[in-house]
Amino acid sequence: GIQVEQSPPDLILQEGANSTLRCNFSDSVNNLQWFHQNPWGQLINLFYIPSGTKQNGRLSATTVATERYSLLYISSSQTTDSGVYFCAAISGSEKLVFGKGTKLTVNP
Amino acid sequence: NAGVMQNPRHLVRRRGQEARLRCSPMKGHSHVYWYRQLPEEGLKFMVYLQKENIIDESGMPKERFSAEFPKEGPSILRIQQVVRGDSAAYFCASSRAAGGNTEAFFGQGTRLTVV
């Protein structure tokens, strides 16, 4: 099955900094999603982005399907951005395969 | 427009008891997926169901675990004779169509603790 790898595993930022999180996947995908798991454990949908670029406020994402990677950009980070960011993909089946996540800590 | 609803949020069971986790999908969604998250790990697929049918249970342990999605009512994940290793967060997701080409939305999870 498809393999999903995320980097970096951990990221510490000062409030106001920008960051880029990366997701590599081993096969062509027909579904790719980014999630934010907040410190209370809730999974928040950020982007459904099997290809192309999307933006939502300070967050944006780009998936280059032909090169099998996706990037999540966070600009002007805030302490509320802290948590774990997951990338998940579907390739040829019906189930999302998750990466291990990037743990983001934004310090005031 | 309620999202995916899971209950209970927290569940404590003694070893050997049964755990029942419930999931009501978003309105208009007929595809339900269960995932398990161990501490400090990503989510792992367990089972995919449509109304009254199990489509893919390849991620679910063969013994003690079962799932259903009846014609009426929520989807249920049932764990019999729980052991300490079952302690985890269990998430349910739903989608409008088959997962390959549509966005999935997750509930808040049920955190199961086996003592």
Coordinates of N, CA and C in Angstrom, one line a residue:
Chain A
G1 N 0.8 -1.2 0.0 CA 0.0 0.0 0.0 C 0.8 1.3 0.0
I2 N 0.2 2.4 -0.1 CA 0.9 3.7 -0.2 C 1.6 4.0 1.1
Q3 N 2.7 4.6 1.0 CA 3.5 5.0 2.2 C 3.4 6.6 2.3
V4 N 3.2 7.1 3.4 CA 3.1 8.6 3.6 C 4.2 9.0 4.7
E5 N 5.1 9.9 4.3 CA 6.1 10.3 5.2 C 6.0 11.8 5.3
Q6 N 6.2 12.3 6.6 CA 6.1 13.7 6.9 C 7.4 14.2 7.5
S7 N 7.7 15.4 7.2 CA 8.9 16.1 7.7 C 8.7 17.5 7.9
P8 N 9.3 18.1 8.9 CA 10.1 17.5 10.0 C 9.2 16.8 11.0
P9 N 9.7 15.9 11.8 CA 8.8 15.3 12.9 C 8.5 16.3 14.0
D10 N 9.4 17.3 14.3 CA 9.1 18.3 15.3 C 9.6 19.6 14.8
L11 N 8.9 20.7 15.2 CA 9.2 22.0 14.7 C 8.8 23.0 15.8
I12 N 9.8 23.8 16.2 CA 9.5 24.8 17.3 C 9.7 26.2 16.6
L13 N 8.7 27.1 16.8 CA 8.8 28.4 16.2 C 8.5 29.5 17.2
Q14 N 8.9 30.7 17.0 CA 8.5 31.8 17.7 C 7.2 32.4 17.0
E15 N 6.4 32.9 17.8 CA 5.1 33.5 17.3 C 5.5 34.5 16.2
G16 N 4.8 34.5 15.1 CA 5.1 35.4 14.0 C 5.9 34.8 12.8
A17 N 6.6 33.7 13.1 CA 7.4 33.0 12.1 C 6.6 32.3 11.1
N18 N 7.2 32.0 9.9 CA 6.6 31.2 8.9 C 7.2 29.8 8.9
S19 N 6.4 28.8 8.4 CA 6.9 27.5 8.3 C 6.4 26.7 7.1
T20 N 7.1 25.7 6.7 CA 6.7 24.8 5.7 C 6.8 23.3 6.1
L21 N 5.7 22.6 6.1 CA 5.6 21.2 6.4 C 5.5 20.4 5.1
R22 N 6.2 19.3 5.1 CA 6.2 18.5 3.9 C 5.6 17.1 4.1
C23 N 5.0 16.6 3.0 CA 4.4 15.3 3.0 C 4.8 14.6 1.7
N24 N 5.5 13.5 1.8 CA 5.9 12.7 0.6 C 5.0 11.4 0.6
F25 N 4.6 11.1 -0.6 CA 3.8 9.8 -0.7 C 4.3 9.0 -1.9
S26 N 4.2 7.7 -1.7 CA 4.9 6.7 -2.6 C 4.2 6.3 -3.8
D27 N 2.9 6.8 -4.0 CA 2.2 6.3 -5.2 C 1.3 7.5 -5.6
S28 N 0.7 7.4 -6.8 CA -0.3 8.4 -7.2 C -1.5 8.3 -6.3
V29 N -2.1 9.5 -6.0 CA -3.2 9.6 -5.1 C -4.4 10.2 -5.7
N30 N -5.6 9.7 -5.2 CA -6.8 10.4 -5.7 C -7.5 11.1 -4.5
N31 N -6.8 11.2 -3.4 CA -7.3 11.9 -2.2 C -6.1 12.3 -1.4
L32 N -6.0 13.5 -1.0 CA -4.9 13.9 0.0 C -5.5 15.0 0.9
Q33 N -5.4 14.8 2.2 CA -5.9 15.8 3.1 C -4.9 16.1 4.1
W34 N -5.0 17.4 4.6 CA -4.2 17.9 5.7 C -5.1 18.1 6.9
F35 N -4.7 17.7 8.1 CA -5.4 17.9 9.3 C -4.5 18.5 10.4
H36 N -5.2 19.2 11.3 CA -4.5 19.7 12.5 C -5.2 19.0 13.7
Q37 N -4.3 18.4 14.5 CA -4.8 17.8 15.8 C -4.4 18.7 16.9
N38 N -5.4 19.4 17.5 CA -5.1 20.4 18.5 C -4.7 19.7 19.8
P39 N -4.3 20.5 20.8 CA -3.8 19.8 22.1 C -4.9 19.1 22.8
W40 N -6.2 19.3 22.4 CA -7.3 18.5 23.1 C -7.6 17.2 22.3
G41 N -6.8 17.0 21.2 CA -7.0 15.8 20.5 C -8.0 15.8 19.3
Q42 N -8.6 16.9 19.1 CA -9.6 17.1 18.0 C -8.9 17.2 16.7
L43 N -9.4 16.5 15.7 CA -8.9 16.5 14.3 C -9.6 17.5 13.5
I44 N -9.0 18.6 13.0 CA -9.6 19.6 12.3 C -9.2 19.5 10.8
N45 N -10.1 19.5 9.9 CA -9.8 19.5 8.5 C -9.2 20.8 8.1
L46 N -8.1 20.7 7.4 CA -7.4 21.9 6.9 C -7.7 22.1 5.4
F47 N -7.2 21.0 4.6 CA -7.4 21.1 3.2 C -7.6 19.7 2.6
Y48 N -8.5 19.7 1.6 CA -8.7 18.5 0.8 C -8.0 18.9 -0.5
I49 N -6.8 18.3 -0.9 CA -6.0 18.8 -1.9 C -5.2 17.7 -2.7
P50 N -5.9 16.9 -3.5 CA -5.2 15.9 -4.2 C -4.3 16.5 -5.3
S51 N -4.5 17.7 -5.7 CA -3.6 18.4 -6.6 C -3.9 19.9 -6.5
G52 N -2.9 20.7 -7.0 CA -3.1 22.1 -7.1 C -2.7 22.8 -5.8
T53 N -3.2 24.1 -5.7 CA -2.9 25.0 -4.6 C -4.2 25.5 -4.0
K54 N -4.3 25.6 -2.7 CA -5.4 26.2 -2.0 C -4.9 27.1 -0.9
Q55 N -5.7 28.1 -0.6 CA -5.4 29.0 0.6 C -6.6 29.2 1.4
N56 N -6.3 29.3 2.7 CA -7.3 29.6 3.7 C -6.7 30.4 4.8
G57 N -6.9 31.7 4.7 CA -6.3 32.6 5.7 C -4.8 32.6 5.7
R58 N -4.2 32.3 6.9 CA -2.7 32.2 7.0 C -2.2 30.9 6.5
L59 N -3.0 29.9 6.2 CA -2.6 28.6 5.7 C -2.8 28.5 4.2
S60 N -1.9 27.8 3.6 CA -2.0 27.4 2.2 C -1.4 26.0 2.0
A61 N -1.8 25.4 1.0 CA -1.2 24.1 0.7 C -1.1 23.9 -0.8
T62 N 0.0 23.1 -1.2 CA 0.2 22.8 -2.6 C 0.5 21.3 -2.7
T63 N -0.1 20.7 -3.6 CA 0.2 19.3 -3.9 C 0.7 19.2 -5.4
V64 N 1.8 18.6 -5.5 CA 2.4 18.3 -6.9 C 2.3 16.8 -7.1
A65 N 1.2 16.4 -7.6 CA 0.9 15.0 -7.7 C 1.9 14.2 -8.5
T66 N 2.4 14.8 -9.6 CA 3.3 14.1 -10.5 C 4.7 13.9 -9.8
E67 N 5.0 14.7 -8.8 CA 6.2 14.5 -8.0 C 6.0 13.9 -6.6
R68 N 4.7 13.6 -6.4 CA 4.3 12.9 -5.2 C 4.7 13.6 -3.9
Y69 N 4.4 14.8 -3.8 CA 4.6 15.5 -2.5 C 3.5 16.6 -2.3
S70 N 3.3 17.0 -1.1 CA 2.4 18.1 -0.7 C 3.1 18.9 0.3
L71 N 2.9 20.2 0.3 CA 3.4 21.2 1.2 C 2.3 21.9 1.9
L72 N 2.5 22.1 3.2 CA 1.6 23.0 4.0 C 2.4 24.2 4.5
Y73 N 1.9 25.4 4.2 CA 2.6 26.6 4.6 C 1.7 27.3 5.7
I74 N 2.4 27.7 6.8 CA 1.8 28.4 7.8 C 2.5 29.7 7.9
S75 N 1.8 30.8 7.7 CA 2.5 32.1 7.8 C 2.0 32.8 9.1
S76 N 2.9 33.7 9.6 CA 2.6 34.5 10.8 C 2.0 33.6 11.9
S77 N 2.8 32.6 12.3 CA 2.3 31.6 13.2 C 1.8 32.2 14.5
Q78 N 0.8 31.6 15.1 CA 0.3 32.0 16.4 C 0.3 30.8 17.4
T79 N 0.2 31.1 18.6 CA 0.3 30.0 19.6 C -0.8 28.9 19.4
T80 N -1.9 29.4 18.9 CA -3.0 28.5 18.7 C -2.8 27.5 17.5
D81 N -1.7 27.8 16.8 CA -1.4 26.8 15.7 C -0.7 25.6 16.2
S82 N -0.3 25.6 17.5 CA 0.4 24.5 18.1 C -0.4 23.2 18.0
G83 N 0.2 22.1 17.9 CA -0.4 20.8 17.8 C 0.3 19.9 16.8
V84 N -0.4 18.9 16.3 CA 0.2 18.0 15.4 C -0.5 18.1 14.0
Y85 N 0.3 18.2 13.0 CA -0.3 18.3 11.6 C -0.1 17.0 10.9
F86 N -1.2 16.4 10.4 CA -1.1 15.2 9.7 C -1.5 15.3 8.3
C87 N -0.8 14.6 7.5 CA -1.1 14.4 6.1 C -1.6 13.0 5.9
A88 N -2.7 12.9 5.1 CA -3.2 11.5 4.8 C -3.6 11.4 3.4
A89 N -3.4 10.2 2.8 CA -3.7 10.0 1.4 C -4.4 8.7 1.1
I90 N -5.1 8.7 0.0 CA -5.7 7.5 -0.5 C -5.2 7.2 -1.9
S91 N -4.8 6.0 -2.1 CA -4.4 5.5 -3.4 C -4.9 4.2 -3.7
G92 N -5.9 4.1 -4.6 CA -6.4 2.8 -5.0 C -7.3 2.1 -4.1
S93 N -7.5 2.6 -2.9 CA -8.4 1.9 -1.9 C -9.3 3.0 -1.4
E94 N -10.1 2.7 -0.4 CA -11.0 3.7 0.2 C -10.5 4.2 1.5
K95 N -9.4 3.8 2.0 CA -9.0 4.2 3.3 C -7.8 5.2 3.3
L96 N -7.9 6.2 4.2 CA -6.9 7.2 4.3 C -5.7 6.6 5.0
V97 N -4.5 6.8 4.5 CA -3.3 6.3 5.2 C -2.6 7.6 5.7
F98 N -2.3 7.6 7.0 CA -1.8 8.8 7.6 C -0.3 8.7 7.8
G99 N 0.4 9.9 7.7 CA 1.8 10.0 8.1 C 1.8 10.0 9.6
K100 N 3.1 10.1 10.1 CA 3.3 10.1 11.6 C 3.1 11.5 12.1
G101 N 3.0 12.5 11.3 CA 2.7 13.9 11.8 C 3.9 14.7 12.0
T102 N 3.7 16.0 12.0 CA 4.7 17.0 12.4 C 4.1 17.7 13.7
K103 N 4.9 17.6 14.8 CA 4.5 18.3 16.0 C 5.0 19.7 16.0
L104 N 4.1 20.7 16.0 CA 4.4 22.1 15.9 C 4.2 22.7 17.3
T105 N 5.2 23.4 17.8 CA 5.1 24.2 19.0 C 5.4 25.6 18.6
V106 N 4.5 26.5 18.9 CA 4.7 28.0 18.7 C 4.8 28.6 20.0
N107 N 5.9 29.2 20.3 CA 6.1 29.9 21.6 C 5.8 31.4 21.5
P108 N 5.2 32.0 22.5 CA 4.9 33.4 22.5 C 6.1 34.3 22.6
Chain B
N1 N -25.7 22.5 11.2 CA -25.1 21.4 10.4 C -24.1 20.7 11.2
A2 N -24.6 19.7 12.0 CA -23.7 19.0 12.9 C -22.6 18.2 12.2
G3 N -21.5 18.1 12.8 CA -20.4 17.3 12.2 C -20.6 15.9 12.6
V4 N -19.5 15.1 12.5 CA -19.5 13.7 13.0 C -19.6 13.7 14.5
M5 N -20.5 13.0 15.0 CA -20.7 12.9 16.5 C -20.3 11.6 17.0
Q6 N -19.4 11.6 18.0 CA -19.0 10.4 18.6 C -19.3 10.4 20.1
N7 N -19.7 9.3 20.6 CA -19.9 9.3 22.1 C -19.6 7.8 22.6
P8 N -19.2 7.7 23.8 CA -18.8 8.8 24.7 C -17.5 9.4 24.3
R9 N -17.1 10.6 24.9 CA -15.8 11.2 24.6 C -14.7 10.4 25.3
H10 N -15.1 10.0 26.6 CA -14.1 9.3 27.4 C -14.8 8.0 27.9
L11 N -14.1 6.9 27.9 CA -14.7 5.7 28.4 C -13.6 4.9 29.2
V12 N -13.9 4.5 30.4 CA -13.0 3.7 31.2 C -13.7 2.4 31.4
R13 N -12.9 1.3 31.1 CA -13.4 0.0 31.3 C -12.3 -0.8 32.0
R14 N -12.8 -1.8 32.8 CA -11.9 -2.7 33.5 C -11.5 -3.9 32.5
R15 N -10.4 -4.5 32.7 CA -10.0 -5.6 31.8 C -11.1 -6.6 31.8
G16 N -11.4 -7.1 30.6 CA -12.5 -8.2 30.5 C -13.9 -7.6 30.2
Q17 N -14.1 -6.3 30.4 CA -15.4 -5.8 30.1 C -15.5 -5.5 28.6
E18 N -16.7 -5.1 28.2 CA -17.0 -4.7 26.8 C -17.0 -3.2 26.7
A19 N -16.5 -2.7 25.5 CA -16.6 -1.3 25.2 C -17.4 -1.1 24.0
R20 N -18.3 -0.2 24.0 CA -19.2 0.2 22.8 C -19.0 1.6 22.5
L21 N -18.5 1.9 21.3 CA -18.2 3.2 20.8 C -19.2 3.6 19.7
R22 N -19.8 4.8 19.8 CA -20.8 5.1 18.8 C -20.4 6.3 17.9
C23 N -20.9 6.2 16.7 CA -20.5 7.3 15.7 C -21.7 7.6 14.8
S24 N -22.2 8.9 14.9 CA -23.2 9.3 13.9 C -22.6 10.1 12.9
P25 N -22.7 9.7 11.6 CA -22.0 10.5 10.5 C -22.7 11.8 10.3
M26 N -22.0 12.6 9.5 CA -22.6 13.9 9.1 C -23.8 13.6 8.3
K27 N -24.7 14.6 8.3 CA -26.0 14.5 7.5 C -25.6 14.3 6.0
G28 N -26.3 13.3 5.4 CA -26.0 13.1 4.0 C -24.8 12.2 3.7
H29 N -24.1 11.8 4.7 CA -23.0 10.9 4.6 C -23.4 9.4 4.9
S30 N -23.1 8.5 4.0 CA -23.4 7.1 4.2 C -22.2 6.2 4.3
H31 N -21.0 6.8 4.3 CA -19.8 6.0 4.4 C -19.1 6.4 5.7
V32 N -18.8 5.3 6.5 CA -18.2 5.5 7.8 C -16.9 4.7 7.9
Y33 N -15.9 5.3 8.5 CA -14.6 4.7 8.7 C -14.2 4.8 10.2
W34 N -13.6 3.8 10.7 CA -13.1 3.8 12.1 C -11.5 3.7 12.0
Y35 N -10.9 4.6 12.9 CA -9.5 4.6 13.0 C -9.1 4.5 14.4
R36 N -7.9 4.0 14.7 CA -7.3 4.0 16.1 C -6.0 4.8 16.1
Q37 N -5.9 5.5 17.2 CA -4.6 6.3 17.4 C -4.0 5.9 18.7
L38 N -2.8 5.3 18.7 CA -2.1 5.1 19.9 C -1.3 6.3 20.3
P39 N -0.9 6.5 21.6 CA -0.2 7.7 22.0 C 1.0 8.0 21.1
E40 N 1.1 9.2 20.7 CA 2.3 9.7 20.0 C 2.4 9.1 18.6
E41 N 1.3 8.6 18.0 CA 1.3 8.0 16.7 C 0.2 8.6 15.8
G42 N 0.3 8.2 14.5 CA -0.7 8.6 13.6 C -1.9 7.7 13.7
L43 N -2.9 8.0 12.9 CA -4.1 7.2 12.9 C -4.0 6.0 12.0
K44 N -4.5 4.8 12.5 CA -4.4 3.6 11.7 C -5.8 3.1 11.4
F45 N -6.1 2.8 10.1 CA -7.4 2.4 9.6 C -7.8 1.1 10.3
M46 N -9.0 1.0 10.6 CA -9.6 -0.3 11.2 C -10.6 -0.9 10.2
V47 N -11.7 -0.1 9.9 CA -12.8 -0.7 9.2 C -13.6 0.4 8.4
Y48 N -14.1 0.0 7.3 CA -14.9 0.9 6.4 C -16.3 0.2 6.2
L49 N -17.3 1.0 6.5 CA -18.7 0.5 6.4 C -19.6 1.4 5.6
Q50 N -20.5 0.9 4.9 CA -21.7 1.6 4.4 C -22.9 1.1 5.1
K51 N -24.0 1.7 4.9 CA -25.2 1.2 5.6 C -25.4 -0.3 5.5
E52 N -25.4 -1.0 6.6 CA -25.7 -2.4 6.7 C -24.6 -3.3 6.1
N53 N -23.5 -2.7 5.6 CA -22.5 -3.5 5.0 C -21.1 -3.2 5.5
I54 N -20.3 -4.2 5.7 CA -18.8 -4.0 6.0 C -18.1 -4.1 4.6
I55 N -17.4 -3.0 4.3 CA -16.8 -3.0 3.0 C -15.3 -3.5 3.1
D56 N -14.6 -3.0 4.1 CA -13.2 -3.4 4.3 C -12.9 -3.4 5.8
E57 N -12.6 -4.5 6.3 CA -12.2 -4.7 7.7 C -10.8 -5.1 7.9
S58 N -10.0 -4.8 6.9 CA -8.6 -5.3 6.9 C -7.7 -4.8 8.0
G59 N -8.1 -3.7 8.6 CA -7.3 -3.2 9.7 C -7.8 -3.5 11.1
M60 N -8.8 -4.3 11.2 CA -9.5 -4.6 12.5 C -9.0 -6.0 12.9
P61 N -8.6 -6.1 14.2 CA -8.2 -7.4 14.7 C -9.3 -8.4 14.6
K62 N -8.9 -9.6 14.3 CA -9.9 -10.7 14.0 C -10.7 -11.1 15.2
E63 N -10.1 -11.0 16.3 CA -10.8 -11.4 17.6 C -11.2 -10.2 18.4
R64 N -12.3 -10.3 19.1 CA -12.8 -9.3 20.1 C -13.3 -8.0 19.5
F65 N -13.0 -7.7 18.3 CA -13.4 -6.4 17.7 C -14.5 -6.7 16.6
S66 N -15.6 -5.9 16.6 CA -16.6 -5.9 15.6 C -17.1 -4.6 15.3
A67 N -17.7 -4.4 14.2 CA -18.3 -3.1 13.8 C -19.6 -3.3 13.0
E68 N -20.5 -2.3 13.2 CA -21.7 -2.4 12.4 C -22.2 -1.0 12.1
F69 N -23.0 -0.9 11.1 CA -23.6 0.4 10.7 C -25.0 0.0 10.2
P70 N -26.0 0.0 11.2 CA -27.3 -0.5 10.8 C -28.1 0.5 10.0
K71 N -29.2 0.0 9.4 CA -30.0 0.9 8.6 C -30.5 2.1 9.3
E72 N -30.8 1.9 10.6 CA -31.2 3.1 11.4 C -30.2 3.2 12.6
G73 N -29.8 4.4 12.9 CA -29.0 4.6 14.1 C -27.5 4.7 13.8
P74 N -26.7 4.9 14.8 CA -25.3 5.2 14.6 C -24.5 3.9 14.3
S75 N -23.3 4.1 13.8 CA -22.3 3.0 13.7 C -21.8 2.7 15.1
I76 N -21.5 1.4 15.3 CA -21.0 1.0 16.6 C -19.7 0.2 16.4
L77 N -18.7 0.6 17.1 CA -17.5 -0.3 17.2 C -17.5 -0.9 18.6
R78 N -17.4 -2.2 18.6 CA -17.6 -3.0 19.8 C -16.3 -3.8 20.1
I79 N -15.8 -3.6 21.3 CA -14.6 -4.4 21.7 C -15.0 -5.2 22.9
Q80 N -14.9 -6.5 22.7 CA -15.2 -7.4 23.8 C -14.0 -7.8 24.6
Q81 N -14.2 -8.1 25.9 CA -13.1 -8.5 26.8 C -11.8 -7.7 26.6
V82 N -12.0 -6.4 26.9 CA -10.9 -5.4 26.6 C -9.7 -5.8 27.4
V83 N -8.5 -5.4 26.8 CA -7.2 -5.6 27.5 C -6.5 -4.2 27.5
R84 N -5.5 -4.1 28.3 CA -4.8 -2.8 28.5 C -4.3 -2.3 27.1
G85 N -3.9 -3.2 26.2 CA -3.4 -2.7 24.9 C -4.5 -2.1 24.0
D86 N -5.7 -2.2 24.4 CA -6.8 -1.6 23.6 C -6.9 -0.1 24.0
S87 N -6.3 0.4 25.0 CA -6.3 1.8 25.4 C -5.8 2.6 24.3
A88 N -6.6 3.5 23.8 CA -6.2 4.3 22.6 C -7.4 5.3 22.4
A89 N -7.1 6.2 21.4 CA -8.2 7.1 21.0 C -8.8 6.5 19.7
Y90 N -10.1 6.4 19.6 CA -10.8 5.8 18.5 C -11.5 6.9 17.8
F91 N -11.2 7.1 16.5 CA -11.8 8.1 15.7 C -12.7 7.5 14.6
C92 N -13.8 8.2 14.4 CA -14.7 7.8 13.3 C -14.7 9.0 12.3
A93 N -14.8 8.6 11.0 CA -14.9 9.6 10.0 C -16.0 9.2 9.1
S94 N -16.6 10.2 8.4 CA -17.6 9.9 7.4 C -17.4 10.7 6.1
S95 N -17.9 10.2 5.1 CA -17.8 10.9 3.8 C -19.1 10.7 3.0
R96 N -19.3 11.6 2.0 CA -20.5 11.6 1.2 C -20.5 10.4 0.2
A97 N -19.3 10.1 -0.3 CA -19.2 9.1 -1.3 C -18.0 8.2 -0.9
A98 N -17.7 7.3 -1.7 CA -16.5 6.4 -1.4 C -15.3 7.3 -1.2
G99 N -14.4 6.9 -0.3 CA -13.3 7.7 0.2 C -12.3 8.2 -0.8
G100 N -12.2 7.5 -2.0 CA -11.2 7.8 -2.9 C -11.3 9.2 -3.5
N101 N -12.5 9.7 -3.6 CA -12.6 11.0 -4.4 C -13.4 12.0 -3.6
T102 N -13.4 11.9 -2.3 CA -14.3 12.9 -1.6 C -13.6 13.1 -0.2
E103 N -13.9 14.3 0.4 CA -13.3 14.6 1.6 C -13.9 13.9 2.8
A104 N -13.1 13.4 3.7 CA -13.6 12.8 4.9 C -13.5 13.7 6.1
F105 N -14.5 13.6 7.0 CA -14.5 14.5 8.2 C -14.5 13.6 9.4
F106 N -13.8 14.0 10.4 CA -13.6 13.2 11.6 C -14.4 13.7 12.8
G107 N -14.8 12.8 13.7 CA -15.4 13.2 14.9 C -14.3 13.5 15.9
Q108 N -14.7 13.8 17.2 CA -13.8 14.2 18.2 C -13.1 13.1 18.9
G109 N -13.5 11.9 18.6 CA -12.8 10.7 19.1 C -13.4 10.3 20.4
T110 N -13.2 9.0 20.7 CA -13.5 8.4 22.0 C -12.2 7.9 22.6
R111 N -11.8 8.4 23.8 CA -10.6 8.0 24.4 C -10.9 6.8 25.4
L112 N -10.5 5.6 25.0 CA -10.7 4.5 25.8 C -9.5 4.2 26.7
T113 N -9.8 4.0 28.0 CA -8.8 3.7 29.0 C -9.2 2.4 29.6
V114 N -8.3 1.4 29.6 CA -8.6 0.1 30.2 C -7.7 0.0 31.4
V115 N -8.4 -0.2 32.6 CA -7.7 -0.3 33.8 C -7.7 -1.7 34.4

